């Protein structure tokens, strides 16, 4: 079993930055593709970014491309999401997802494990 814990969310003004972290425990995920998703109130969970197990390939949603950066440190079993130039429409609960065999996996059903989420609120 894999346990994922996100952190780093909070309240930030538009144009600001946040860095989310997702620490995995239970087993190593160094050979697993990882992703970030988000869900705003009343909306479906949507893809944000994904990174291949080796860290060499990444893929982003059009809405986050150029502003967000996903990275990973396999030695620490941790995935990061650096979010810059934040907009009010980025406000959502952000979820870490793990262990997809697909890349790029933009469908949440392609992931086996999920964290509990961390709230990101961007004020205008």
Short mmCIF file of C-alpha atoms in Angstrom, two decimals, residues 59-115:
data_model
loop_
_atom_site.label_atom_id
_atom_site.label_comp_id
_atom_site.label_asym_id
_atom_site.label_seq_id
_atom_site.Cartn_x
_atom_site.Cartn_y
_atom_site.Cartn_z
CA UNK A 59 3.37 16.93 -19.47
CA UNK A 60 1.10 19.81 -18.52
CA UNK A 61 -2.47 20.94 -18.96
CA UNK A 62 -2.77 23.88 -21.33
CA UNK A 63 -4.00 26.03 -18.44
CA UNK A 64 -0.82 25.44 -16.42
CA UNK A 65 1.84 25.19 -19.09
CA UNK A 66 4.53 27.81 -18.70
CA UNK A 67 3.47 28.69 -15.14
CA UNK A 68 3.70 25.38 -13.27
CA UNK A 69 6.65 23.01 -13.02
CA UNK A 70 6.48 19.41 -11.83
CA UNK A 71 9.61 17.71 -10.55
CA UNK A 72 10.58 14.76 -8.40
CA UNK A 73 13.28 13.57 -6.06
CA UNK A 74 13.24 9.79 -6.11
CA UNK A 75 15.75 9.59 -3.28
CA UNK A 76 13.21 11.37 -1.07
CA UNK A 77 10.16 9.67 -2.61
CA UNK A 78 8.78 13.17 -3.19
CA UNK A 79 7.10 14.99 -6.05
CA UNK A 80 6.84 18.77 -6.25
CA UNK A 81 4.65 21.26 -8.04
CA UNK A 82 6.07 24.76 -8.34
CA UNK A 83 3.25 27.15 -9.17
CA UNK A 84 4.08 30.65 -10.40
CA UNK A 85 1.95 33.51 -11.72
CA UNK A 86 -1.04 32.13 -9.87
CA UNK A 87 -4.51 33.20 -10.94
CA UNK A 88 -7.84 33.15 -9.07
CA UNK A 89 -8.98 30.36 -11.40
CA UNK A 90 -6.18 28.18 -10.00
CA UNK A 91 -8.09 28.03 -6.71
CA UNK A 92 -8.83 24.38 -5.93
CA UNK A 93 -7.90 21.41 -3.81
CA UNK A 94 -4.72 19.95 -5.31
CA UNK A 95 -4.19 16.20 -5.23
CA UNK A 96 -1.09 14.11 -5.75
CA UNK A 97 -1.56 10.87 -7.69
CA UNK A 98 0.79 7.94 -8.02
CA UNK A 99 1.64 4.77 -9.78
CA UNK A 100 0.30 5.10 -13.27
CA UNK A 101 1.80 2.83 -15.89
CA UNK A 102 0.69 5.25 -18.58
CA UNK A 103 2.46 8.40 -19.73
CA UNK A 104 1.20 10.98 -20.07
CA UNK A 105 -1.69 9.93 -17.87
CA UNK A 106 -4.17 12.81 -17.87
CA UNK A 107 -7.15 10.67 -16.82
CA UNK A 108 -7.43 10.33 -13.02
CA UNK A 109 -8.62 6.75 -13.47
CA UNK A 110 -5.11 5.88 -14.68
CA UNK A 111 -3.65 6.31 -11.18
CA UNK A 112 -3.73 3.81 -8.34
CA UNK A 113 -3.06 6.00 -5.29
CA UNK A 114 -4.18 9.44 -4.15
CA UNK A 115 -3.34 11.86 -1.39
#
